[in-house]
GROMACS .gro file of C-alpha atoms in nm:
model
  337
    1MET     CA    1  14.465   3.273   5.389
    2THR     CA    2  14.467   3.074   5.725
    3PRO     CA    3  14.112   2.910   5.816
    4ARG     CA    4  14.051   3.150   6.065
    5LYS     CA    5  14.053   3.455   5.824
    6ARG     CA    6  13.878   3.257   5.578
    7HIS     CA    7  13.605   3.201   5.816
    8VAL     CA    8  13.600   3.562   5.912
    9LEU     CA    9  13.561   3.657   5.532
   10LEU     CA   10  13.256   3.440   5.480
   11LEU     CA   11  13.082   3.571   5.785
   12TRP     CA   12  13.148   3.895   5.672
   13MET     CA   13  13.019   3.872   5.317
   14LEU     CA   14  12.718   3.703   5.488
   15PHE     CA   15  12.649   3.985   5.687
   16CYS     CA   16  12.719   4.256   5.450
   17SER     CA   17  12.527   4.087   5.139
   18GLY     CA   18  12.202   4.032   5.368
   19MET     CA   19  12.258   3.626   5.318
   20THR     CA   20  12.190   3.591   5.698
   21GLU     CA   21  11.822   3.587   5.615
   22ALA     CA   22  11.865   3.256   5.440
   23ILE     CA   23  11.985   3.074   5.722
   24GLU     CA   24  11.623   3.164   5.935
   25PRO     CA   25  11.486   3.061   6.148
   26ILE     CA   26  11.737   3.217   6.424
   27SER     CA   27  11.667   3.408   6.742
   28THR     CA   28  11.701   3.749   6.777
   29SER     CA   29  11.927   3.711   7.080
   30ILE     CA   30  12.165   3.453   6.861
   31ALA     CA   31  12.154   3.694   6.577
   32VAL     CA   32  12.255   4.000   6.799
   33GLY     CA   33  12.480   3.809   6.956
   34MET     CA   34  12.620   3.682   6.635
   35ALA     CA   35  12.674   4.051   6.516
   36ALA     CA   36  12.834   4.151   6.806
   37ALA     CA   37  13.090   3.867   6.794
   38LEU     CA   38  13.180   3.965   6.442
   39THR     CA   39  13.224   4.314   6.501
   40GLY     CA   40  13.416   4.277   6.743
   41PHE     CA   41  13.652   4.031   6.567
   42LEU     CA   42  13.650   4.258   6.268
   43ALA     CA   43  13.755   4.531   6.499
   44SER     CA   44  14.057   4.334   6.518
   45TYR     CA   45  14.107   4.290   6.177
   46GLN     CA   46  13.985   4.631   6.053
   47ASN     CA   47  14.209   4.629   5.745
   48ILE     CA   48  14.114   4.247   5.645
   49PHE     CA   49  13.829   4.352   5.376
   50TYR     CA   50  14.142   4.584   5.198
   51TYR     CA   51  14.352   4.255   5.148
   52PHE     CA   52  14.062   4.107   4.941
   53HIS     CA   53  13.918   4.370   4.773
   54GLU     CA   54  14.120   4.637   4.585
   55CYS     CA   55  14.119   4.949   4.729
   56CYS     CA   56  14.307   5.323   4.697
   57ARG     CA   57  14.528   5.244   4.932
   58PRO     CA   58  14.940   5.155   4.953
   59GLU     CA   59  14.846   4.782   5.003
   60TRP     CA   60  14.721   4.785   4.629
   61ILE     CA   61  14.915   5.119   4.500
   62SER     CA   62  15.289   5.154   4.566
   63PHE     CA   63  15.524   5.226   4.336
   64ASN     CA   64  15.820   4.987   4.277
   65ARG     CA   65  16.120   5.177   4.122
   66THR     CA   66  16.336   4.885   4.121
   67GLY     CA   67  16.095   4.668   3.932
   68LEU     CA   68  16.051   4.948   3.664
   69GLN     CA   69  16.404   4.997   3.625
   70ALA     CA   70  16.441   4.599   3.594
   71ASP     CA   71  16.140   4.613   3.334
   72LEU     CA   72  16.271   4.867   3.132
   73GLU     CA   73  16.638   4.683   3.127
   74ARG     CA   74  16.523   4.361   3.053
   75LYS     CA   75  16.214   4.375   2.836
   76MET     CA   76  16.231   4.702   2.660
   77PHE     CA   77  16.476   4.694   2.348
   78GLY     CA   78  16.634   4.979   2.160
   79GLN     CA   79  16.490   5.265   2.354
   80HIS     CA   80  16.744   5.401   2.572
   81ILE     CA   81  16.613   5.771   2.552
   82ALA     CA   82  16.237   5.684   2.648
   83SER     CA   83  16.382   5.422   2.899
   84ARG     CA   84  16.589   5.707   3.069
   85ILE     CA   85  16.311   5.972   3.060
   86ILE     CA   86  16.034   5.750   3.193
   87LEU     CA   87  16.225   5.579   3.477
   88LYS     CA   88  16.348   5.957   3.598
   89ALA     CA   89  15.958   6.098   3.559
   90VAL     CA   90  15.791   5.848   3.692
   91THR     CA   91  16.025   5.763   4.003
   92GLY     CA   92  16.034   6.137   4.057
   93PHE     CA   93  15.665   6.178   4.054
   94MET     CA   94  15.561   5.887   4.273
   95SER     CA   95  15.830   6.004   4.509
   96ASN     CA   96  15.682   6.365   4.580
   97ASP     CA   97  15.376   6.324   4.840
   98ASN     CA   98  15.308   6.665   4.700
   99PRO     CA   99  15.326   6.703   4.342
  100LYS     CA  100  15.219   7.051   4.175
  101LYS     CA  101  15.029   6.903   3.891
  102PRO     CA  102  14.953   6.559   3.740
  103LEU     CA  103  15.259   6.380   3.548
  104VAL     CA  104  15.152   6.425   3.189
  105LEU     CA  105  15.356   6.188   2.923
  106SER     CA  106  15.311   6.193   2.536
  107LEU     CA  107  15.504   5.891   2.396
  108HIS     CA  108  15.556   5.904   2.021
  109GLY     CA  109  15.676   5.680   1.735
  110TRP     CA  110  15.589   5.434   1.476
  111THR     CA  111  15.392   5.133   1.536
  112GLY     CA  112  15.574   4.809   1.730
  113THR     CA  113  15.806   5.050   1.906
  114GLY     CA  114  15.711   4.970   2.269
  115LYS     CA  115  15.452   5.252   2.381
  116ASN     CA  116  15.179   5.064   2.493
  117PHE     CA  117  15.397   4.798   2.625
  118VAL     CA  118  15.579   5.080   2.824
  119SER     CA  119  15.248   5.198   2.954
  120GLU     CA  120  15.203   4.859   3.103
  121LEU     CA  121  15.518   4.850   3.253
  122ILE     CA  122  15.447   5.166   3.446
  123ALA     CA  123  15.104   5.019   3.575
  124ASN     CA  124  15.226   4.680   3.665
  125ASN     CA  125  15.520   4.865   3.899
  126ILE     CA  126  15.232   5.104   4.070
  127TYR     CA  127  14.943   4.908   4.096
  128LYS     CA  128  14.930   4.565   4.249
  129GLU     CA  129  14.642   4.458   3.968
  130GLY     CA  130  14.856   4.642   3.670
  131MET     CA  131  14.663   4.715   3.406
  132ASP     CA  132  14.366   4.521   3.539
  133SER     CA  133  14.363   4.760   3.810
  134SER     CA  134  14.002   4.957   3.866
  135PHE     CA  135  14.221   5.260   3.876
  136VAL     CA  136  14.407   5.230   3.526
  137HIS     CA  137  14.186   5.344   3.270
  138VAL     CA  138  14.245   5.309   2.903
  139PHE     CA  139  14.078   5.543   2.612
  140THR     CA  140  14.095   5.451   2.233
  141SER     CA  141  13.982   5.687   1.983
  142GLU     CA  142  13.779   5.457   1.762
  143LEU     CA  143  13.607   5.296   2.049
  144HIS     CA  144  13.549   5.551   2.281
  145PHE     CA  145  13.494   5.898   2.047
  146PRO     CA  146  13.426   5.710   1.698
  147HIS     CA  147  13.176   6.006   1.557
  148ALA     CA  148  13.280   6.343   1.499
  149LYS     CA  149  12.930   6.483   1.510
  150GLN     CA  150  12.933   6.380   1.892
  151PHE     CA  151  13.227   6.592   1.965
  152ASP     CA  152  13.052   6.815   2.243
  153THR     CA  153  12.901   6.481   2.418
  154TYR     CA  154  13.246   6.346   2.395
  155LYS     CA  155  13.400   6.650   2.564
  156SER     CA  156  13.128   6.656   2.842
  157GLN     CA  157  13.161   6.278   2.909
  158LEU     CA  158  13.533   6.289   2.905
  159GLN     CA  159  13.551   6.510   3.180
  160GLN     CA  160  13.333   6.364   3.383
  161TRP     CA  161  13.475   6.001   3.344
  162ILE     CA  162  13.797   6.175   3.492
  163LYS     CA  163  13.644   6.399   3.757
  164GLY     CA  164  13.460   6.067   3.859
  165ASN     CA  165  13.751   5.853   3.888
  166VAL     CA  166  13.974   6.109   4.027
  167SER     CA  167  13.697   6.148   4.323
  168ASN     CA  168  13.737   5.763   4.351
  169CYS     CA  169  14.111   5.744   4.364
  170GLY     CA  170  14.382   6.041   4.326
  171ARG     CA  171  14.611   5.788   4.250
  172SER     CA  172  14.441   5.725   3.912
  173MET     CA  173  14.627   5.670   3.592
  174PHE     CA  174  14.429   5.762   3.207
  175ILE     CA  175  14.615   5.599   2.879
  176PHE     CA  176  14.500   5.763   2.586
  177ASP     CA  177  14.554   5.515   2.264
  178GLU     CA  178  14.543   5.660   1.921
  179MET     CA  179  14.589   5.988   2.019
  180ASP     CA  180  14.656   6.049   1.623
  181LYS     CA  181  14.288   5.921   1.552
  182MET     CA  182  14.168   6.158   1.800
  183HIS     CA  183  13.927   6.442   1.709
  184PRO     CA  184  14.129   6.803   1.738
  185GLY     CA  185  14.038   6.974   2.022
  186LEU     CA  186  13.902   6.669   2.196
  187ILE     CA  187  14.197   6.668   2.467
  188ASP     CA  188  14.158   7.015   2.526
  189SER     CA  189  13.851   6.970   2.738
  190ILE     CA  190  14.088   6.795   3.010
  191LYS     CA  191  14.330   7.084   3.009
  192PRO     CA  192  14.190   7.217   3.367
  193TYR     CA  193  14.256   6.863   3.515
  194LEU     CA  194  14.609   6.872   3.404
  195ASP     CA  195  14.678   7.249   3.526
  196TYR     CA  196  14.866   7.364   3.838
  197TYR     CA  197  14.503   7.373   4.057
  198ASP     CA  198  14.534   7.253   4.401
  199LYS     CA  199  14.169   7.157   4.349
  200LEU     CA  200  13.881   7.199   4.082
  201ASP     CA  201  13.543   7.158   4.261
  202GLY     CA  202  13.684   7.029   4.585
  203VAL     CA  203  13.880   6.745   4.382
  204SER     CA  204  14.259   6.748   4.329
  205TYR     CA  205  14.413   6.614   4.016
  206ARG     CA  206  14.768   6.671   4.131
  207LYS     CA  207  14.862   6.292   4.183
  208ALA     CA  208  14.724   6.125   3.868
  209ILE     CA  209  14.920   6.023   3.563
  210PHE     CA  210  14.815   6.083   3.187
  211ILE     CA  211  14.986   5.918   2.934
  212PHE     CA  212  14.921   6.014   2.567
  213LEU     CA  213  14.999   5.753   2.272
  214SER     CA  214  15.013   5.860   1.956
  215ASN     CA  215  15.216   5.760   1.619
  216ALA     CA  216  15.245   6.147   1.540
  217GLY     CA  217  15.570   6.276   1.498
  218GLY     CA  218  15.739   5.916   1.396
  219GLU     CA  219  15.822   6.035   1.073
  220ASN     CA  220  16.063   6.310   1.207
  221ILE     CA  221  16.180   6.040   1.451
  222VAL     CA  222  16.250   5.809   1.208
  223GLN     CA  223  16.438   6.050   0.976
  224THR     CA  224  16.655   6.178   1.270
  225ALA     CA  225  16.744   5.763   1.346
  226LEU     CA  226  16.783   5.746   0.979
  227ASP     CA  227  17.034   6.052   0.957
  228PHE     CA  228  17.238   5.931   1.256
  229TRP     CA  229  17.271   5.602   1.082
  230LYS     CA  230  17.386   5.736   0.725
  231ALA     CA  231  17.656   5.957   0.894
  232GLY     CA  232  17.790   5.627   1.076
  233ARG     CA  233  17.699   5.720   1.399
  234GLY     CA  234  17.557   5.483   1.682
  235ARG     CA  235  17.180   5.509   1.776
  236GLU     CA  236  17.293   5.543   2.130
  237GLU     CA  237  17.436   5.864   2.046
  238ILE     CA  238  17.095   5.990   1.978
  239GLU     CA  239  17.006   6.263   2.258
  240LEU     CA  240  16.643   6.387   2.379
  241LYS     CA  241  16.771   6.726   2.279
  242ASP     CA  242  16.800   6.571   1.904
  243LEU     CA  243  16.416   6.532   1.905
  244GLU     CA  244  16.220   6.703   2.169
  245ALA     CA  245  16.163   7.041   2.052
  246LEU     CA  246  16.122   6.908   1.686
  247LEU     CA  247  15.888   6.634   1.817
  248SER     CA  248  15.668   6.894   2.021
  249LEU     CA  249  15.662   7.130   1.711
  250SER     CA  250  15.542   6.851   1.479
  251VAL     CA  251  15.296   6.733   1.702
  252PHE     CA  252  15.139   7.066   1.761
  253ASN     CA  253  15.108   7.151   1.387
  254ASN     CA  254  15.031   6.825   1.316
  255LYS     CA  255  14.606   6.827   1.235
  256GLN     CA  256  14.601   6.403   1.303
  257SER     CA  257  14.804   6.426   1.629
  258GLY     CA  258  14.506   6.454   1.882
  259LEU     CA  259  14.722   6.765   2.024
  260TRP     CA  260  14.674   6.982   1.731
  261HIS     CA  261  14.714   7.339   1.828
  262THR     CA  262  14.617   7.220   2.200
  263SER     CA  263  14.657   7.446   2.495
  264LEU     CA  264  14.839   7.125   2.662
  265ILE     CA  265  15.167   7.255   2.449
  266ASP     CA  266  15.103   7.606   2.464
  267LYS     CA  267  15.093   7.617   2.835
  268ASN     CA  268  15.366   7.358   2.871
  269LEU     CA  269  15.147   7.097   3.052
  270VAL     CA  270  15.320   6.817   2.878
  271ASP     CA  271  15.579   6.719   3.106
  272PHE     CA  272  15.754   6.515   2.868
  273PHE     CA  273  15.726   6.427   2.481
  274VAL     CA  274  15.910   6.060   2.463
  275PRO     CA  275  16.043   5.970   2.165
  276PHE     CA  276  16.063   5.566   2.065
  277LEU     CA  277  16.314   5.496   1.787
  278PRO     CA  278  16.253   5.272   1.535
  279LEU     CA  279  16.381   4.917   1.617
  280GLU     CA  280  16.619   4.751   1.420
  281TYR     CA  281  16.706   4.366   1.329
  282GLY     CA  282  16.875   4.306   1.648
  283HIS     CA  283  16.578   4.462   1.884
  284VAL     CA  284  16.339   4.224   1.680
  285VAL     CA  285  16.536   3.936   1.770
  286GLN     CA  286  16.560   4.013   2.153
  287CYS     CA  287  16.152   4.089   2.106
  288ALA     CA  288  16.124   3.715   1.999
  289MET     CA  289  16.378   3.566   2.244
  290ALA     CA  290  16.136   3.759   2.544
  291GLU     CA  291  15.838   3.622   2.396
  292MET     CA  292  15.984   3.306   2.378
  293ASN     CA  293  16.068   3.366   2.776
  294ALA     CA  294  15.744   3.480   2.835
  295ARG     CA  295  15.570   3.169   2.697
  296GLU     CA  296  15.793   2.976   2.901
  297LEU     CA  297  15.944   2.816   2.582
  298PRO     CA  298  16.338   2.700   2.547
  299PRO     CA  299  16.516   2.963   2.425
  300ASN     CA  300  16.581   2.938   2.011
  301LEU     CA  301  16.824   3.187   1.855
  302LYS     CA  302  16.761   3.037   1.543
  303VAL     CA  303  16.398   3.063   1.559
  304ALA     CA  304  16.414   3.411   1.660
  305LYS     CA  305  16.642   3.507   1.407
  306GLN     CA  306  16.422   3.355   1.138
  307VAL     CA  307  16.130   3.555   1.284
  308ALA     CA  308  16.333   3.887   1.280
  309LYS     CA  309  16.459   3.816   0.895
  310ASP     CA  310  16.085   3.758   0.763
  311LEU     CA  311  16.002   4.111   0.882
  312VAL     CA  312  15.975   4.384   0.656
  313TYR     CA  313  16.251   4.659   0.679
  314PHE     CA  314  16.359   4.991   0.508
  315PRO     CA  315  16.549   5.164   0.339
  316LYS     CA  316  16.444   4.894   0.113
  317ALA     CA  317  16.795   4.805   0.001
  318GLU     CA  318  17.027   4.836   0.313
  319ARG     CA  319  16.708   4.696   0.532
  320VAL     CA  320  16.760   4.895   0.861
  321PHE     CA  321  16.492   4.935   1.041
  322SER     CA  322  16.157   4.735   1.085
  323VAL     CA  323  15.844   4.863   0.948
  324LYS     CA  324  15.639   4.750   1.204
  325GLY     CA  325  15.869   4.707   1.507
  326CYS     CA  326  15.817   4.418   1.684
  327LYS     CA  327  15.411   4.424   1.662
  328THR     CA  328  15.360   4.107   1.471
  329ILE     CA  329  15.630   3.890   1.645
  330GLU     CA  330  15.352   3.696   1.861
  331SER     CA  331  15.177   3.564   1.568
  332LYS     CA  332  15.500   3.525   1.334
  333LEU     CA  333  15.633   3.315   1.666
  334ASN     CA  334  15.323   3.076   1.663
  335TYR     CA  335  15.406   2.993   1.285
  336TYR     CA  336  15.767   2.860   1.379
  337THR     CA  337  15.708   2.697   1.700
   0.00000   0.00000   0.00000
């Protein structure tokens, strides 16, 4: 920041916060002259405030397709289906200035396979502040909706939270974690906001993004991956068509999915059911190497292999898939470094 802009910002803060009273005594004429000069100067830099305070403007919200693609290729391991779907879905949605409905993604798979991580990658490549953006909102079942007896209250609060935040910024993102622990039917309370409406009570929700994260359906995904492995077929041969219909059906009929018998599925409001495959030994090694890089540690393949080796795999005899994916890599690496 140049000294001139720093000076202007300080004056702006003083002027807006009422702190000018702290420098009394000052004559009315000087105060008026100072305010006039400040107003005139700020007119030349009318957008300067937006560079220092997050706003719902392109300076703070701008999709980086190249960045997302690079992140998915370099940081997401073993998820060829999820990476392809997410890149295309987010790119298509963010490139459309007039979408017909919000983007709704439902991510499914066992713990440690990358669902939370990919949500972070999406946020990092849309919002300048990433997950710290005031326009990214994360809901977790056990924290925000812990008591079944308060179901009706939660429904009302959830509607108000969504409406209030989208009113503030149409390009808002809502992430619902632990969907498999959410009370059945709760998510249906926001169904109108995900539908093909131009506006509801004067608010347009069409540019918002909703991401649901769930372990539900993980068993079907694992079984499909296991079947391919037993048949001697590579995991890269698994396609979305091998999982999507089975996944949406199992989630719809699973009372623990958070989407049990939901009208979101009935009305086809979920744009993509995204499967996350169980991770193999090689993927866990990649996770360990990536964590070393993130910590700016010297790459050590021997340590990465040892970390991966210490995890629990299934089937027990063949040790093909990691039970917890890459979830415990960070703590395991602490032990070896």
